[in-house]
GROMACS .gro file of C-alpha atoms in nm:
model
  217
    1MET     CA    1  -0.379  -2.822  -2.626
    2GLN     CA    2  -0.421  -2.536  -2.417
    3THR     CA    3  -0.151  -2.359  -2.660
    4LYS     CA    4  -0.317  -2.472  -2.965
    5TRP     CA    5  -0.622  -2.291  -2.846
    6ILE     CA    6  -0.464  -1.961  -2.773
    7LEU     CA    7  -0.289  -2.007  -3.138
    8LEU     CA    8  -0.610  -2.024  -3.286
    9MET     CA    9  -0.778  -1.753  -3.071
   10ALA     CA   10  -0.480  -1.523  -3.161
   11LEU     CA   11  -0.528  -1.602  -3.500
   12VAL     CA   12  -0.886  -1.538  -3.516
   13ILE     CA   13  -0.802  -1.207  -3.369
   14ILE     CA   14  -0.598  -1.068  -3.613
   15ALA     CA   15  -0.792  -1.240  -3.873
   16GLY     CA   16  -1.098  -1.053  -3.776
   17ILE     CA   17  -0.923  -0.694  -3.742
   18VAL     CA   18  -0.785  -0.757  -4.085
   19VAL     CA   19  -1.126  -0.810  -4.183
   20VAL     CA   20  -1.307  -0.535  -4.021
   21LEU     CA   21  -1.142  -0.248  -3.975
   22PRO     CA   22  -1.102  -0.165  -4.330
   23LEU     CA   23  -1.486  -0.169  -4.343
   24LEU     CA   24  -1.490   0.117  -4.024
   25ALA     CA   25  -1.168   0.289  -4.096
   26PRO     CA   26  -1.132   0.234  -4.505
   27GLY     CA   27  -0.809   0.493  -4.454
   28ILE     CA   28  -0.621   0.256  -4.259
   29THR     CA   29  -0.300   0.045  -4.512
   30PRO     CA   30  -0.274  -0.315  -4.471
   31SER     CA   31   0.051  -0.299  -4.270
   32GLY     CA   32  -0.104  -0.095  -3.996
   33ILE     CA   33  -0.388  -0.365  -3.981
   34VAL     CA   34  -0.170  -0.634  -3.950
   35GLN     CA   35   0.028  -0.444  -3.678
   36ASP     CA   36  -0.265  -0.340  -3.481
   37GLY     CA   37  -0.375  -0.744  -3.495
   38GLN     CA   38  -0.059  -0.842  -3.387
   39ALA     CA   39  -0.053  -0.598  -3.091
   40THR     CA   40  -0.389  -0.738  -2.985
   41ALA     CA   41  -0.314  -1.114  -3.037
   42GLY     CA   42  -0.039  -1.027  -2.790
   43ASP     CA   43  -0.272  -0.856  -2.539
   44ALA     CA   44  -0.468  -1.173  -2.602
   45PHE     CA   45  -0.154  -1.446  -2.444
   46MET     CA   46  -0.045  -1.163  -2.202
   47LEU     CA   47  -0.395  -1.239  -2.016
   48VAL     CA   48  -0.356  -1.594  -2.003
   49ASN     CA   49   0.013  -1.583  -1.920
   50GLN     CA   50   0.201  -1.664  -2.247
   51SER     CA   51   0.451  -1.396  -2.248
   52GLY     CA   52   0.679  -1.570  -2.468
   53ILE     CA   53   0.420  -1.594  -2.749
   54ALA     CA   54   0.309  -1.234  -2.692
   55LEU     CA   55   0.669  -1.102  -2.730
   56THR     CA   56   0.709  -1.233  -3.045
   57LEU     CA   57   0.402  -1.100  -3.171
   58TYR     CA   58   0.505  -0.745  -2.976
   59ASP     CA   59   0.842  -0.809  -3.169
   60ASP     CA   60   0.653  -0.829  -3.501
   61ALA     CA   61   0.462  -0.496  -3.477
   62LEU     CA   62   0.749  -0.303  -3.346
   63ALA     CA   63   0.940  -0.403  -3.688
   64ALA     CA   64   0.691  -0.164  -3.864
   65ASN     CA   65   0.743   0.107  -3.591
   66PRO     CA   66   1.029   0.033  -3.358
   67GLY     CA   67   0.963   0.356  -3.151
   68ASP     CA   68   0.657   0.333  -3.122
   69PRO     CA   69   0.584   0.409  -2.705
   70VAL     CA   70   0.298   0.186  -2.637
   71LEU     CA   71   0.437  -0.105  -2.797
   72LEU     CA   72   0.738  -0.085  -2.667
   73LYS     CA   73   0.564  -0.069  -2.330
   74LYS     CA   74   0.387  -0.403  -2.424
   75LYS     CA   75   0.708  -0.562  -2.514
   76ALA     CA   76   0.871  -0.466  -2.149
   77GLU     CA   77   0.591  -0.623  -2.028
   78ALA     CA   78   0.623  -0.903  -2.201
   79LEU     CA   79   1.017  -0.950  -2.128
   80ILE     CA   80   0.938  -0.879  -1.754
   81GLY     CA   81   0.696  -1.183  -1.779
   82SER     CA   82   0.959  -1.391  -1.918
   83GLY     CA   83   1.202  -1.321  -1.681
   84GLN     CA   84   1.421  -1.081  -1.900
   85THR     CA   85   1.394  -0.807  -1.641
   86GLY     CA   86   1.736  -0.651  -1.801
   87GLU     CA   87   1.633  -0.593  -2.127
   88ALA     CA   88   1.280  -0.439  -2.023
   89GLU     CA   89   1.437  -0.242  -1.780
   90GLN     CA   90   1.674  -0.095  -2.123
   91ILE     CA   91   1.334  -0.021  -2.266
   92TYR     CA   92   1.161   0.182  -1.994
   93GLN     CA   93   1.497   0.335  -1.960
   94GLN     CA   94   1.462   0.487  -2.295
   95LEU     CA   95   1.080   0.569  -2.243
   96LEU     CA   96   1.191   0.729  -1.954
   97SER     CA   97   1.434   1.015  -2.105
   98GLN     CA   98   1.164   1.043  -2.369
   99TYR     CA   99   0.875   1.071  -2.147
  100PRO     CA  100   0.999   1.153  -1.796
  101ASN     CA  101   0.626   1.253  -1.675
  102ASP     CA  102   0.491   0.937  -1.750
  103PRO     CA  103   0.389   0.798  -1.415
  104ALA     CA  104   0.368   0.447  -1.594
  105VAL     CA  105   0.742   0.450  -1.686
  106LEU     CA  106   0.841   0.625  -1.335
  107VAL     CA  107   0.672   0.378  -1.136
  108ARG     CA  108   0.825   0.090  -1.370
  109MET     CA  109   1.168   0.212  -1.290
  110GLY     CA  110   1.128   0.212  -0.917
  111ASP     CA  111   0.996  -0.123  -0.944
  112PHE     CA  112   1.360  -0.239  -1.108
  113SER     CA  113   1.544  -0.064  -0.852
  114TYR     CA  114   1.326  -0.208  -0.572
  115TRP     CA  115   1.362  -0.549  -0.718
  116ASN     CA  116   1.781  -0.464  -0.781
  117GLY     CA  117   1.773  -0.377  -0.387
  118ASP     CA  118   1.812  -0.041  -0.426
  119TYR     CA  119   1.535   0.085  -0.226
  120THR     CA  120   1.657   0.486  -0.183
  121GLY     CA  121   1.598   0.502  -0.562
  122ALA     CA  122   1.284   0.302  -0.583
  123ILE     CA  123   1.140   0.562  -0.358
  124SER     CA  124   1.268   0.814  -0.566
  125TYR     CA  125   1.104   0.730  -0.865
  126TYR     CA  126   0.803   0.617  -0.698
  127ASP     CA  127   0.757   0.992  -0.498
  128THR     CA  128   0.818   1.142  -0.839
  129ALA     CA  129   0.550   0.911  -0.967
  130LEU     CA  130   0.312   1.017  -0.689
  131SER     CA  131   0.365   1.411  -0.762
  132ILE     CA  132   0.214   1.358  -1.077
  133GLN     CA  133  -0.080   1.136  -0.944
  134PRO     CA  134  -0.101   1.177  -0.547
  135LYS     CA  135  -0.412   0.990  -0.520
  136ASN     CA  136  -0.281   0.679  -0.689
  137ALA     CA  137  -0.333   0.360  -0.414
  138GLN     CA  138  -0.106   0.116  -0.595
  139ILE     CA  139   0.210   0.364  -0.627
  140LEU     CA  140   0.165   0.423  -0.250
  141LEU     CA  141   0.164   0.086  -0.170
  142ARG     CA  142   0.474   0.057  -0.359
  143ASP     CA  143   0.646   0.327  -0.233
  144GLY     CA  144   0.533   0.182   0.102
  145ASP     CA  145   0.712  -0.124   0.055
  146ALA     CA  146   1.028   0.062  -0.049
  147CYS     CA  147   1.020   0.273   0.242
  148LEU     CA  148   0.921  -0.048   0.482
  149MET     CA  149   1.276  -0.237   0.324
  150LEU     CA  150   1.490   0.079   0.350
  151ALA     CA  151   1.357   0.079   0.694
  152VAL     CA  152   1.470  -0.279   0.786
  153THR     CA  153   1.809  -0.180   0.601
  154GLN     CA  154   1.883   0.119   0.827
  155TYR     CA  155   1.701  -0.079   1.160
  156GLN     CA  156   2.022  -0.348   1.070
  157GLU     CA  157   2.277  -0.089   1.025
  158GLN     CA  158   2.212   0.136   1.295
  159HIS     CA  159   2.110  -0.129   1.570
  160ALA     CA  160   1.817   0.049   1.617
  161VAL     CA  161   1.595  -0.070   1.919
  162PHE     CA  162   1.262   0.000   1.732
  163LEU     CA  163   1.155   0.022   1.396
  164ASP     CA  164   0.882   0.289   1.476
  165SER     CA  165   1.189   0.521   1.544
  166LEU     CA  166   1.326   0.535   1.156
  167ASP     CA  167   1.143   0.800   0.996
  168SER     CA  168   1.151   0.570   0.663
  169TYR     CA  169   0.936   0.313   0.838
  170ARG     CA  170   0.691   0.595   0.940
  171LYS     CA  171   0.663   0.706   0.601
  172ALA     CA  172   0.567   0.354   0.480
  173LEU     CA  173   0.282   0.325   0.772
  174ASP     CA  174   0.176   0.629   0.661
  175GLU     CA  175   0.163   0.531   0.269
  176TYR     CA  176  -0.025   0.250   0.366
  177ALA     CA  177  -0.293   0.418   0.586
  178GLN     CA  178  -0.356   0.655   0.248
  179ALA     CA  179  -0.320   0.377   0.011
  180GLU     CA  180  -0.602   0.176   0.229
  181LYS     CA  181  -0.806   0.510   0.219
  182LEU     CA  182  -0.787   0.551  -0.134
  183ASP     CA  183  -0.909   0.202  -0.181
  184PRO     CA  184  -1.057   0.049   0.123
  185ARG     CA  185  -1.027  -0.312  -0.077
  186LEU     CA  186  -0.655  -0.299   0.002
  187SER     CA  187  -0.765  -0.348   0.359
  188ALA     CA  188  -0.611  -0.721   0.405
  189VAL     CA  189  -0.322  -0.629   0.212
  190VAL     CA  190  -0.207  -0.360   0.406
  191SER     CA  191  -0.270  -0.575   0.755
  192ALA     CA  192  -0.054  -0.847   0.597
  193ARG     CA  193   0.266  -0.587   0.537
  194THR     CA  194   0.204  -0.462   0.870
  195LEU     CA  195   0.181  -0.768   1.075
  196ALA     CA  196   0.494  -0.909   0.876
  197ALA     CA  197   0.680  -0.559   0.961
  198ASP     CA  198   0.614  -0.701   1.333
  199GLN     CA  199   0.677  -1.001   1.281
  200TYR     CA  200   1.069  -0.924   1.151
  201GLU     CA  201   1.107  -0.680   1.439
  202ALA     CA  202   1.007  -0.994   1.678
  203SER     CA  203   1.199  -1.285   1.503
  204GLY     CA  204   1.450  -1.067   1.281
  205ASP     CA  205   1.353  -1.325   0.974
  206GLU     CA  206   1.397  -1.082   0.684
  207GLN     CA  207   1.351  -1.322   0.393
  208SER     CA  208   0.953  -1.372   0.577
  209LEU     CA  209   0.893  -1.042   0.541
  210ILE     CA  210   1.013  -1.012   0.177
  211ALA     CA  211   0.796  -1.336   0.107
  212THR     CA  212   0.435  -1.144   0.237
  213LEU     CA  213   0.537  -0.889   0.028
  214ARG     CA  214   0.582  -1.070  -0.283
  215THR     CA  215   0.288  -1.250  -0.187
  216SER     CA  216   0.062  -1.004  -0.118
  217ALA     CA  217   0.141  -0.755  -0.379
   0.00000   0.00000   0.00000
């Protein structure tokens, strides 16, 4: 029943765009109207976590303009929502080659590296994004997470006595502090991360730390 209403909503959105846009902008072609309607409907489905349906709509919109970077990003996000991260990463690789200074693309590339356990690679992408947007709290938070997980890896490999003896751990805390300062609403999120790091150091339970980072993201 919920899917039925969602489909109805999408049809209403598309129909509305087809009717209204020619009145507002007579120069717009019918194919362009349909493409905009499909993309807008896809956005609506993404908002209600129906990424599979959104993906179909984005694919239809891309058929008319396969190189559209905005639509490609939308498709990639729908793929991520559907669990198809490999294909999404391929799209973002393509976008990165065309738009190497796009922070959103750099952040997603960092996410793929992070999800694959390549924390050094993730940090490199996040740091590049931060060089463009140094006051972006969300990127700082992501970079902090990658630094924290790198510190955990180094802690195990180097048999370090304390986490705070590692540069990567100190960088993580510094970036968490910066993120919280830029956006005080992140206070609880940062506190959860630092507490989880302390608990990991005491117990060695890496899975619990990873779960905390995931749930408080």
